[in-house]
Amino acid sequence: MTEEHHEELGWWRKYIFSLDHKVIGLQYGLTALSFLLLGFMLMILMRWQLAYPGEVIPWLTFVLIFIFIGFTIIYLAGKNRPYLALNSFIFFGIAGLIWYFTTGEERLPGGIMLPEFYNQLGAMHGTIMVFLGVVPLAVGAFGNYILPLQIGAPDMAFPRLNMASYWVYFIGGVLMIISFFLPGGAAQSGWTSYSPLADINTGQTMWLIAMLFLIMSSLLGAINFIVTTVQLRAEGMTWFRLPFFVWTQLITAFLLLLAFPSLQIGAIMQLLDRIAGASFFIPAGIIQGGKVLEYAGGGNPLLWQHLFWFLAHPEVYVLILPAIGIITEVITNNSRKPLWGYPAMVYSLFIVGFLSFVVYAHHMFITGMGTAVATWFQTTTMIISIPSVVFLAVLVFTLWGGSIRFTTPMLFALAWIPMFGIGGLTGLPLGLAPPDIHLHDTYYVIGHFHYIVAPGSIIAFFAGLYYWFPKICGHKLNDTLGKIHFWGTLIGMNLVFAPMLVQGMAGMSRRLYDGGMEYDHVQPVMFLNEWMTWGSWMIGIFQIFFILNMVLTLRKKSPTEDNPWEATTLEWATSSPPLAHGNFETEPVVYRPPYEYNVPVNGHIEPYLPQHKKVEMRD
Amino acid sequence: MDISVSNPLLVMSDPHNNLASNKNLHYVLIGALLLVLTVVTVWTSTFSFSIGVSVGIALIIATVKGSLVASYFMHLITENKLILIILFFTVIFFIALIFLPLSDTMNTVGSPNVY
Amino acid sequence: MEIPFTINERPDTGLTNPKFGIWLFLASEVMLFGSLFTSYIILRIGSPVPPHILAWPIQSQELNVLIGAINTAILIASSVTMILSWVALKEKQFKKFKLYMGLTIVLAVLFLVVKIWLEYLPKIQHGHVMSTNNFFAMYYLMTGLHALHIIGGIVVLAYFWGPGAKMWESNPEQFTNRIEVAGLYWHFVDLVWIFLFPTLYLL
């Protein structure tokens, strides 16, 4: 860790093929945020189509907005910050992609969307958001950057493996984008890719290959996170002194490690169905376009659903657990109180992690599942809601009696509590077979899980970004811009997702490219489609404040303070940004639990007691 | 070799060769046992038991062989507790992975639309 | 910058990073092959009874049990030589290590040769491919994925036998650890085959 040890690394080794967990974390973060933006744009196109079916999409407006943002970044970055200017390529890239969508007869002939292309957008929106956006942001970015710092480690346990998992993820992402340019376009069978439709639909082959890369990346990452957490904790960092964020990352890594292999096998089997003529998921006598397809048959389409959901239900917890960890950090820090029920949180986490493997088939009630099997999955689903409520209750009790600071990250964290509450409670009817059979194929399901992942996970990631941004560059993000961003995002998200619940209960089917124009029973709720479209525009426009905020803050020189939030956990025990090699000047030693805010010490109340600060106790 | 000297049984004889050959013999014997069990499993498969019985026999023999490999070649009997705990939960999830899909599929066995 | 506990065990967990990492990887592999066995069972019990064209054959009639048993023996033997090579390193007998590791690699290659030349190629010539029926699809998938693991193992072991063995001079302790970790993987591949053999050839 001393100065003379490390030779100066070249630009490529420093910024592109770095082994430093902080650089890899930033790479993950930047890539994942770009994919979130791309997934968001796909959704904007879909929502425009749903609100104004059959009308010309104002694609030129989108393209111009993105080009404008790109040039603004180049201008603000100036000559001295080429790395920042490089980020404008993300915006030019998305502008180019939208422009590409509007050309060509098989996508938007004359600016009017074809149903096949709508299906592509739907499948790719889900895939990009879940596998390329939220998971890499939650685990790859936040986990990579923050976890080693919070446990006082010099780096991840396997730095080369860490770099490999980023690049494998990157290749997977590039392949996903490339699939738009292939003949037949991208996958169009939904992010769940149910067989036998996905076995015979166009675009699926590249999706499967890309998924295999993404799965490989997650598996490598998961091994790294577990080994790092178990092996590289600083001296005195016992299990129950770990910050709760570390616990969530650890359980998340176990979910990835043990759940992802089933989709790996599923993806390989579906790929073999497509390219080797196997019929793992194909029953005999499938007819397409009036012709019986030449498959041996004998396959079981439900097998795919089992393999898929055995992964994808734990995957839902992969999306939300790191978010809960971030929120816990932000709420304890800003209510200036120790976490109310730390052991309860940890035990709940274990129970959620364990149960998430045995509830998965509640996604499959409408497949004609027998009542005995359905009873098992309903029961476990009801049980798993208990620890989820424990999380919420503990966070609310932590607020009680605290001296709350309404900082920007805290606003996001506070908004997260009711948003996650809505998301969780709307899930209960879906966990019981009778209401699920009515609601399953409606917008209600879309509304429910978007409340979990958009105002749930993504709001939490915003909280985390605002909270840890000073750790990354030494400056807090601007508070005014942050608050504008917060209110716009929160209202916009509710404007999009609350109407979905209403539409769903009215019986409006999901997956219809025109929103269900021909159905009488949904006419009373059709007008909500327009609201949702403008809500999604609102979300988009207010993200500009966020992007602007980040760029303006990154322009600032000379970091100000190391611990601007007066936090206690170890990531603030080093400089901001942390040292490039080894993170800490001297290896930190931990003396106490993670959230010692306003605790009595030697007869007076200490505003905050960092984990690494040694205090001589008097009686 | 300080390791071998610390073993009281081997102090008297030439420590170098003895320890190595002792350990080696141990592993070779387990390998031989695995080969014998392979022959046994092939032999039992030549009887025409009902499918349930032959699956049972084959799986029991395979499990015994697998446990031998895991316990001795992979040293699981002396392995760290943390690893054993993780493997224990892996086995539970493995069982869930086998039997949960199976329990659902058993409902539909025999209905013609499965083929 | 040195990552702690790469070579020595962490006192309170009693583990080195690579050994813990490989066990986690193997836990993941258990679920990987577990998914394969699930698929096998579901597809098999979902298949119709014998007169039907899609019925699964009696497997020992379709596959050559003798070749399968020989391959089982080859893999078991390679597992034994693998662990002997590790014991040799523990005893600081580098030449013995080279011998046993070389034998392991030879046996692994022999396994692949038998698998491909005596099993895959004749079957493909007889027109038994993945699209024939789900029994053969499952057979090729399970043995193919296992063969990929064998190939991966051969690459790693060959590296430790050849260029990687230089580490014995500079850092014998870490090299012994590496062989142990590679051995754990190799025994696991053997273990998988122990279950694949009766499942595919005998039942």
PDB file of C-alpha atoms in Angstrom, chain A residues 154-158 219 223 226-227 230-233 257-258 261-262 264-265 268-269 272 277-280 296 298-300 303 307 310 582, chain C residues 1 3-5 10 12-13 15-18 20-21 24-25 27-28 31-32 35-36 39 42-43 54 130-134 137-138 141 145:
ATOM      1  CA  PRO A 154      -8.275  -3.466   0.289  1.00  0.00           C
ATOM      2  CA  ASP A 155     -10.144  -4.798  -2.757  1.00  0.00           C
ATOM      3  CA  MET A 156     -12.370  -7.682  -3.828  1.00  0.00           C
ATOM      4  CA  ALA A 157     -11.018 -11.168  -3.102  1.00  0.00           C
ATOM      5  CA  PHE A 158     -10.451 -11.970  -6.797  1.00  0.00           C
ATOM      6  CA  LEU A 219     -22.192 -16.269 -11.210  1.00  0.00           C
ATOM      7  CA  ILE A 223     -18.597 -16.020  -5.904  1.00  0.00           C
ATOM      8  CA  ILE A 226     -19.340 -14.026  -0.946  1.00  0.00           C
ATOM      9  CA  VAL A 227     -15.627 -14.731  -0.621  1.00  0.00           C
ATOM     10  CA  VAL A 230     -16.509 -13.731   4.471  1.00  0.00           C
ATOM     11  CA  GLN A 231     -12.742 -13.510   4.097  1.00  0.00           C
ATOM     12  CA  LEU A 232     -11.728  -9.866   3.860  1.00  0.00           C
ATOM     13  CA  ARG A 233     -13.548  -8.284   6.803  1.00  0.00           C
ATOM     14  CA  LEU A 257     -25.142 -18.262  -7.097  1.00  0.00           C
ATOM     15  CA  LEU A 258     -27.749 -20.930  -6.470  1.00  0.00           C
ATOM     16  CA  PRO A 261     -27.842 -22.130 -12.884  1.00  0.00           C
ATOM     17  CA  SER A 262     -31.419 -23.234 -13.527  1.00  0.00           C
ATOM     18  CA  GLN A 264     -28.515 -21.320 -17.537  1.00  0.00           C
ATOM     19  CA  ILE A 265     -29.727 -24.847 -18.230  1.00  0.00           C
ATOM     20  CA  ILE A 268     -29.070 -23.853 -23.169  1.00  0.00           C
ATOM     21  CA  MET A 269     -32.065 -26.144 -23.716  1.00  0.00           C
ATOM     22  CA  LEU A 272     -30.722 -26.327 -28.550  1.00  0.00           C
ATOM     23  CA  GLY A 277     -33.789 -29.222 -33.481  1.00  0.00           C
ATOM     24  CA  ALA A 278     -34.218 -30.703 -30.024  1.00  0.00           C
ATOM     25  CA  SER A 279     -37.716 -30.580 -28.548  1.00  0.00           C
ATOM     26  CA  PHE A 280     -37.135 -30.100 -24.851  1.00  0.00           C
ATOM     27  CA  ALA A 296     -39.986 -34.814 -32.672  1.00  0.00           C
ATOM     28  CA  GLY A 298     -42.433 -34.936 -26.411  1.00  0.00           C
ATOM     29  CA  GLY A 299     -41.200 -31.779 -24.751  1.00  0.00           C
ATOM     30  CA  ASN A 300     -42.784 -30.023 -21.829  1.00  0.00           C
ATOM     31  CA  LEU A 303     -40.476 -27.290 -17.763  1.00  0.00           C
ATOM     32  CA  LEU A 307     -36.555 -23.537 -14.810  1.00  0.00           C
ATOM     33  CA  PHE A 310     -36.771 -21.025 -10.187  1.00  0.00           C
ATOM     34  CA  GLY A 582      -5.762  -0.610  -1.002  1.00  0.00           C
TER      35      GLY A 582
ATOM     36  CA  MET C   1      -1.280  -4.558  -3.236  1.00  0.00           C
ATOM     37  CA  ILE C   3      -5.122  -9.502  -1.149  1.00  0.00           C
ATOM     38  CA  PRO C   4      -5.041 -11.136   2.289  1.00  0.00           C
ATOM     39  CA  PHE C   5      -5.660 -14.880   2.785  1.00  0.00           C
ATOM     40  CA  ARG C  10      -7.912 -16.680   7.677  1.00  0.00           C
ATOM     41  CA  ASP C  12     -11.397 -17.178  12.289  1.00  0.00           C
ATOM     42  CA  THR C  13     -12.914 -18.795   9.195  1.00  0.00           C
ATOM     43  CA  LEU C  15     -10.302 -20.906   4.866  1.00  0.00           C
ATOM     44  CA  THR C  16      -8.216 -19.546   2.044  1.00  0.00           C
ATOM     45  CA  ASN C  17      -9.939 -17.413  -0.592  1.00  0.00           C
ATOM     46  CA  PRO C  18      -9.399 -19.812  -3.543  1.00  0.00           C
ATOM     47  CA  PHE C  20     -13.754 -21.044  -0.453  1.00  0.00           C
ATOM     48  CA  GLY C  21     -14.288 -19.718  -3.974  1.00  0.00           C
ATOM     49  CA  LEU C  24     -19.012 -21.843  -3.905  1.00  0.00           C
ATOM     50  CA  PHE C  25     -18.485 -22.534  -7.587  1.00  0.00           C
ATOM     51  CA  ALA C  27     -22.327 -25.359  -5.052  1.00  0.00           C
ATOM     52  CA  SER C  28     -23.460 -23.486  -8.127  1.00  0.00           C
ATOM     53  CA  MET C  31     -27.624 -26.544  -8.987  1.00  0.00           C
ATOM     54  CA  LEU C  32     -26.557 -26.554 -12.649  1.00  0.00           C
ATOM     55  CA  SER C  35     -31.512 -28.520 -13.210  1.00  0.00           C
ATOM     56  CA  LEU C  36     -30.407 -31.078 -15.780  1.00  0.00           C
ATOM     57  CA  SER C  39     -35.350 -31.777 -16.782  1.00  0.00           C
ATOM     58  CA  ILE C  42     -39.768 -34.434 -15.983  1.00  0.00           C
ATOM     59  CA  LEU C  43     -39.245 -35.219 -19.654  1.00  0.00           C
ATOM     60  CA  LEU C  54     -42.348 -40.882 -28.479  1.00  0.00           C
ATOM     61  CA  MET C 130     -30.702 -34.250 -30.826  1.00  0.00           C
ATOM     62  CA  SER C 131     -33.701 -33.878 -33.087  1.00  0.00           C
ATOM     63  CA  THR C 132     -34.328 -37.649 -33.104  1.00  0.00           C
ATOM     64  CA  ASN C 133     -36.141 -37.662 -29.806  1.00  0.00           C
ATOM     65  CA  ASN C 134     -35.893 -36.213 -26.348  1.00  0.00           C
ATOM     66  CA  ALA C 137     -31.440 -34.776 -26.857  1.00  0.00           C
ATOM     67  CA  MET C 138     -31.127 -35.258 -23.102  1.00  0.00           C
ATOM     68  CA  LEU C 141     -27.049 -32.356 -23.495  1.00  0.00           C
ATOM     69  CA  LEU C 145     -22.110 -30.401 -20.768  1.00  0.00           C
TER      70      LEU C 145
END
